[in-house]
Amino acid sequence: MQPSTTAEPVTTGFADLDTLLQANGIPVGNVCTIRSDPNASAYELLLSVLQANRDKAHFITTTRRKSAIINSLRRLGESVPEKSKLVDLSDNATSADVLNTITDRNITPRDVIFVDSLNTLTDGNKQTYAQLYRELKQIATEKEAVVFCHYLTDSDNDNSLRQTVDYLTDLLLSVSVTMSEEGIKQQLWIERLPVGEGLKESQQDTRLISVRSSGAQLSLNTGGRI
C-alpha cells in the first residue's frame, strides 16, 4: 500500500530538517520512528513536531501523564493543544490500547499521530510490534496522516524493538548523545527514508544534524556527513 500524494507533506517544525527532504517535509501515509538514547532530547523533538502541527496533532502517551506533557509544553514556551488531543495511556498500556485509541479518533488528512513510547507496552514483543506497525501504516495511508513513534534504546525489549520496528518504519531517525572535551553533543541521524523519497540533490549525502539544547529549548543545525 503506497502513501497518498494528494495531501501536502507535514512539517517537522525544523527548517533545517525539512529542507533536507525532497518533499520539504514528511509525505503523508508514512510511519516515522525516533530511536533515542535515554538522555537525548527526543521527547523535546516530539513536542516540537507536535507544536508545529498543533491543530492536527494527536499525542498518545504510554509513559507520561497528560499533566506532564502540558507542563513540558509550557516550559518550552509553547501554547497547549486542546486537552482532548492528549491521551494518557500510562497504566499498563498494550498495543491494542494504542490502536483502539487511534481508531476511535477522527483522523483527517495531514493529521500527525504520536505514540510515546513503545518501550512501555506490556505486550511488547516481535509479533505485537510487527502487527502494530502494519496497522499504523494502514491508518497513515488510508487517512493521509503521518505517525510518529518513539522508543528508548536501553529497554529490556530493545532487541525486539530494533529487529521489528526499525525494519518496518518508513522514516527512521536516531538521536544520540556523546561526551567530548567540548561538552555534551547530541546528533540526529537520518537512518532511513521512505520508499520513493530522498534527500535533495545538493545535499544528498547529508544525514547528520547536530542537536543543540539550551534548557528546555531544542534547535537543529544541519551539518556532518555519513
CSV table of C-alpha atoms in Angstrom, one decimal:
chain,number,residue,atom,x,y,z
A,1,MET,CA,0.0,0.0,0.0
A,2,GLN,CA,1.6,3.2,-1.1
A,3,PRO,CA,1.3,6.6,0.6
A,4,SER,CA,-1.1,9.1,-0.9
A,5,THR,CA,0.3,12.0,-2.9
A,6,THR,CA,-2.8,14.2,-2.8
A,7,ALA,CA,-2.1,15.9,0.5
A,8,GLU,CA,0.8,18.3,1.2
A,9,PRO,CA,3.7,16.9,3.3
A,10,VAL,CA,3.8,17.5,7.1
A,11,THR,CA,6.4,19.9,8.5
A,12,THR,CA,8.7,18.7,11.3
A,13,GLY,CA,8.8,22.3,12.6
A,14,PHE,CA,12.6,22.5,11.9
A,15,ALA,CA,13.5,24.1,8.6
A,16,ASP,CA,17.0,22.5,8.7
A,17,LEU,CA,15.4,19.1,8.7
A,18,ASP,CA,12.5,19.8,6.3
A,19,THR,CA,14.8,21.4,3.7
A,20,LEU,CA,16.9,18.2,3.6
A,21,LEU,CA,14.0,16.2,2.4
A,22,GLN,CA,12.9,16.2,-1.2
A,23,ALA,CA,9.3,16.8,-0.2
A,24,ASN,CA,10.2,19.7,2.1
A,25,GLY,CA,8.7,17.7,4.9
A,26,ILE,CA,7.3,14.2,5.6
A,27,PRO,CA,4.9,12.9,3.0
A,28,VAL,CA,1.6,11.7,4.4
A,29,GLY,CA,1.0,8.0,4.6
A,30,ASN,CA,4.3,7.3,6.4
A,31,VAL,CA,5.1,5.9,9.8
A,32,CYS,CA,8.2,7.6,11.4
A,33,THR,CA,10.2,6.3,14.3
A,34,ILE,CA,12.6,8.2,16.6
A,35,ARG,CA,15.1,5.9,18.3
A,36,SER,CA,17.0,7.7,21.1
A,37,ASP,CA,19.5,7.4,23.9
A,38,PRO,CA,17.7,7.7,27.3
A,39,ASN,CA,19.4,11.1,28.0
A,40,ALA,CA,18.8,12.5,24.5
A,41,SER,CA,16.3,15.2,23.6
A,42,ALA,CA,13.9,13.0,21.6
A,43,TYR,CA,11.0,13.9,23.8
A,44,GLU,CA,11.6,17.6,23.2
A,45,LEU,CA,11.9,16.8,19.5
A,46,LEU,CA,8.5,15.1,19.6
A,47,LEU,CA,7.0,18.1,21.4
A,48,SER,CA,8.4,20.5,18.8
A,49,VAL,CA,6.9,18.5,16.0
A,50,LEU,CA,3.6,18.4,17.9
A,51,GLN,CA,3.6,22.2,18.3
A,52,ALA,CA,4.4,22.7,14.6
A,53,ASN,CA,1.2,20.7,13.9
A,54,ARG,CA,-0.7,21.7,17.0
A,55,ASP,CA,-4.1,21.8,15.4
A,56,LYS,CA,-3.6,18.5,13.6
A,57,ALA,CA,-1.8,16.6,16.4
A,58,HIS,CA,-3.0,13.6,18.4
A,59,PHE,CA,-0.4,12.8,21.2
A,60,ILE,CA,-0.8,9.3,22.8
A,61,THR,CA,1.5,8.7,25.7
A,62,THR,CA,2.1,5.3,27.3
A,63,THR,CA,4.7,6.6,29.7
A,64,ARG,CA,3.7,10.1,30.9
A,65,ARG,CA,0.8,11.8,32.5
A,66,LYS,CA,-1.2,14.3,30.5
A,67,SER,CA,-0.3,17.0,33.0
A,68,ALA,CA,3.4,16.3,32.5
A,69,ILE,CA,3.1,16.9,28.7
A,70,ILE,CA,1.2,20.1,29.3
A,71,ASN,CA,3.9,21.3,31.8
A,72,SER,CA,6.6,20.4,29.3
A,73,LEU,CA,5.0,22.4,26.6
A,74,ARG,CA,4.6,25.4,28.9
A,75,ARG,CA,8.3,25.2,29.8
A,76,LEU,CA,9.1,25.3,26.1
A,77,GLY,CA,7.1,28.5,26.0
A,78,GLU,CA,4.5,26.9,23.7
A,79,SER,CA,0.7,27.0,23.8
A,80,VAL,CA,-1.1,23.9,24.8
A,81,PRO,CA,-3.3,22.0,22.3
A,82,GLU,CA,-6.8,21.0,23.2
A,83,LYS,CA,-6.6,18.6,26.1
A,84,SER,CA,-8.7,16.1,24.0
A,85,LYS,CA,-5.7,15.9,21.7
A,86,LEU,CA,-3.6,14.5,24.5
A,87,VAL,CA,-4.4,10.9,25.5
A,88,ASP,CA,-2.9,9.3,28.6
A,89,LEU,CA,-2.4,5.5,28.4
A,90,SER,CA,0.3,5.4,31.0
A,91,ASP,CA,-1.2,2.5,33.1
A,92,ASN,CA,-0.1,-0.8,31.6
A,93,ALA,CA,-0.9,0.0,28.0
A,94,THR,CA,-1.0,-2.6,25.3
A,95,SER,CA,-0.6,-2.3,21.5
A,96,ALA,CA,-4.3,-2.9,21.2
A,97,ASP,CA,-5.0,0.1,23.6
A,98,VAL,CA,-2.9,2.3,21.3
A,99,LEU,CA,-4.6,1.2,18.1
A,100,ASN,CA,-8.1,1.4,19.7
A,101,THR,CA,-7.4,4.9,20.8
A,102,ILE,CA,-6.3,6.0,17.4
A,103,THR,CA,-9.1,4.3,15.5
A,104,ASP,CA,-11.6,5.9,17.9
A,105,ARG,CA,-10.4,9.4,16.9
A,106,ASN,CA,-11.4,11.5,14.0
A,107,ILE,CA,-8.3,11.3,11.9
A,108,THR,CA,-8.3,13.7,8.9
A,109,PRO,CA,-5.7,14.3,6.1
A,110,ARG,CA,-2.3,15.7,7.3
A,111,ASP,CA,-3.1,14.8,10.9
A,112,VAL,CA,0.0,13.8,12.9
A,113,ILE,CA,-0.3,10.9,15.4
A,114,PHE,CA,2.3,10.5,18.1
A,115,VAL,CA,3.0,7.3,20.1
A,116,ASP,CA,5.3,7.9,23.1
A,117,SER,CA,6.7,5.4,24.0
A,118,LEU,CA,6.8,1.9,22.6
A,119,ASN,CA,9.1,0.7,25.4
A,120,THR,CA,6.3,0.5,28.0
A,121,LEU,CA,3.8,-1.6,26.0
A,122,THR,CA,3.0,-4.5,28.3
A,123,ASP,CA,2.6,-6.9,25.3
A,124,GLY,CA,5.7,-5.7,23.5
A,125,ASN,CA,7.3,-8.5,21.6
A,126,LYS,CA,8.4,-9.1,18.0
A,127,GLN,CA,4.9,-10.2,16.8
A,128,THR,CA,2.9,-7.5,18.5
A,129,TYR,CA,5.3,-4.7,17.3
A,130,ALA,CA,5.1,-6.1,13.8
A,131,GLN,CA,1.3,-6.1,13.8
A,132,LEU,CA,1.2,-2.7,15.4
A,133,TYR,CA,3.3,-1.2,12.7
A,134,ARG,CA,1.4,-2.8,9.9
A,135,GLU,CA,-1.9,-1.3,11.3
A,136,LEU,CA,-0.3,2.1,11.9
A,137,LYS,CA,0.9,2.0,8.3
A,138,GLN,CA,-2.6,1.2,7.1
A,139,ILE,CA,-4.1,4.1,9.2
A,140,ALA,CA,-1.5,6.5,7.9
A,141,THR,CA,-2.1,5.5,4.3
A,142,GLU,CA,-5.9,5.4,4.4
A,143,LYS,CA,-6.2,8.6,6.5
A,144,GLU,CA,-3.4,10.5,4.7
A,145,ALA,CA,-1.8,11.1,8.0
A,146,VAL,CA,1.7,10.8,9.5
A,147,VAL,CA,2.5,8.7,12.5
A,148,PHE,CA,5.5,9.4,14.8
A,149,CYS,CA,6.6,6.7,17.3
A,150,HIS,CA,9.4,6.9,19.8
A,151,TYR,CA,11.4,4.4,21.8
A,152,LEU,CA,14.5,4.4,24.0
A,153,THR,CA,17.4,2.2,23.3
A,154,ASP,CA,18.1,0.8,26.8
A,155,SER,CA,14.9,-1.1,27.4
A,156,ASP,CA,14.7,-4.8,28.2
A,157,ASN,CA,12.8,-5.4,24.9
A,158,ASP,CA,15.3,-3.4,22.8
A,159,ASN,CA,16.2,-6.4,20.6
A,160,SER,CA,12.5,-6.9,19.7
A,161,LEU,CA,12.1,-3.2,19.0
A,162,ARG,CA,15.2,-2.8,16.8
A,163,GLN,CA,14.6,-6.0,14.8
A,164,THR,CA,11.0,-5.3,14.1
A,165,VAL,CA,10.3,-1.6,14.4
A,166,ASP,CA,13.5,-0.4,12.6
A,167,TYR,CA,12.7,-2.7,9.7
A,168,LEU,CA,9.1,-1.7,9.3
A,169,THR,CA,9.3,2.0,9.8
A,170,ASP,CA,9.3,4.3,6.8
A,171,LEU,CA,11.4,7.2,8.1
A,172,LEU,CA,13.9,6.2,10.9
A,173,LEU,CA,15.7,8.9,13.0
A,174,SER,CA,18.1,8.3,15.8
A,175,VAL,CA,19.1,10.8,18.5
A,176,SER,CA,22.4,10.0,20.3
A,177,VAL,CA,24.4,11.8,23.0
A,178,THR,CA,28.2,11.8,23.1
A,179,MET,CA,30.7,13.3,25.5
A,180,SER,CA,33.8,15.2,24.4
A,181,GLU,CA,36.2,17.9,25.6
A,182,GLU,CA,33.8,20.4,24.2
A,183,GLY,CA,31.0,19.0,26.4
A,184,ILE,CA,27.8,17.2,25.6
A,185,LYS,CA,26.9,16.8,22.0
A,186,GLN,CA,23.7,15.4,20.5
A,187,GLN,CA,23.3,14.2,17.0
A,188,LEU,CA,20.2,13.4,14.9
A,189,TRP,CA,20.8,10.8,12.3
A,190,ILE,CA,18.5,10.1,9.3
A,191,GLU,CA,18.8,6.3,9.2
A,192,ARG,CA,16.2,5.5,6.6
A,193,LEU,CA,14.0,7.5,4.2
A,194,PRO,CA,10.5,6.5,3.0
A,195,VAL,CA,10.3,4.5,-0.3
A,196,GLY,CA,10.5,6.8,-3.2
A,197,GLU,CA,11.8,9.7,-1.1
A,198,GLY,CA,15.3,11.1,-0.9
A,199,LEU,CA,17.4,14.0,0.2
A,200,LYS,CA,17.8,17.0,-2.0
A,201,GLU,CA,20.4,16.5,-4.7
A,202,SER,CA,22.5,19.4,-3.5
A,203,GLN,CA,22.7,17.8,0.0
A,204,GLN,CA,22.1,14.2,-0.8
A,205,ASP,CA,25.0,12.9,1.4
A,206,THR,CA,24.0,14.9,4.4
A,207,ARG,CA,22.3,12.7,7.0
A,208,LEU,CA,23.7,14.1,10.3
A,209,ILE,CA,22.2,17.0,12.1
A,210,SER,CA,23.6,18.4,15.3
A,211,VAL,CA,21.1,19.0,18.1
A,212,ARG,CA,21.5,21.9,20.4
A,213,SER,CA,19.7,22.0,23.7
A,214,SER,CA,19.5,25.1,25.9
A,215,GLY,CA,17.5,24.3,28.9
A,216,ALA,CA,14.1,23.2,27.7
A,217,GLN,CA,14.7,24.6,24.2
A,218,LEU,CA,15.8,22.5,21.2
A,219,SER,CA,17.2,23.5,17.9
A,220,LEU,CA,18.8,21.7,14.9
A,221,ASN,CA,21.8,22.7,13.0
A,222,THR,CA,22.5,20.9,9.7
A,223,GLY,CA,26.0,19.5,9.4
A,224,GLY,CA,28.1,16.4,9.0
A,225,ARG,CA,28.0,13.6,6.5
A,226,ILE,CA,27.9,9.8,6.6
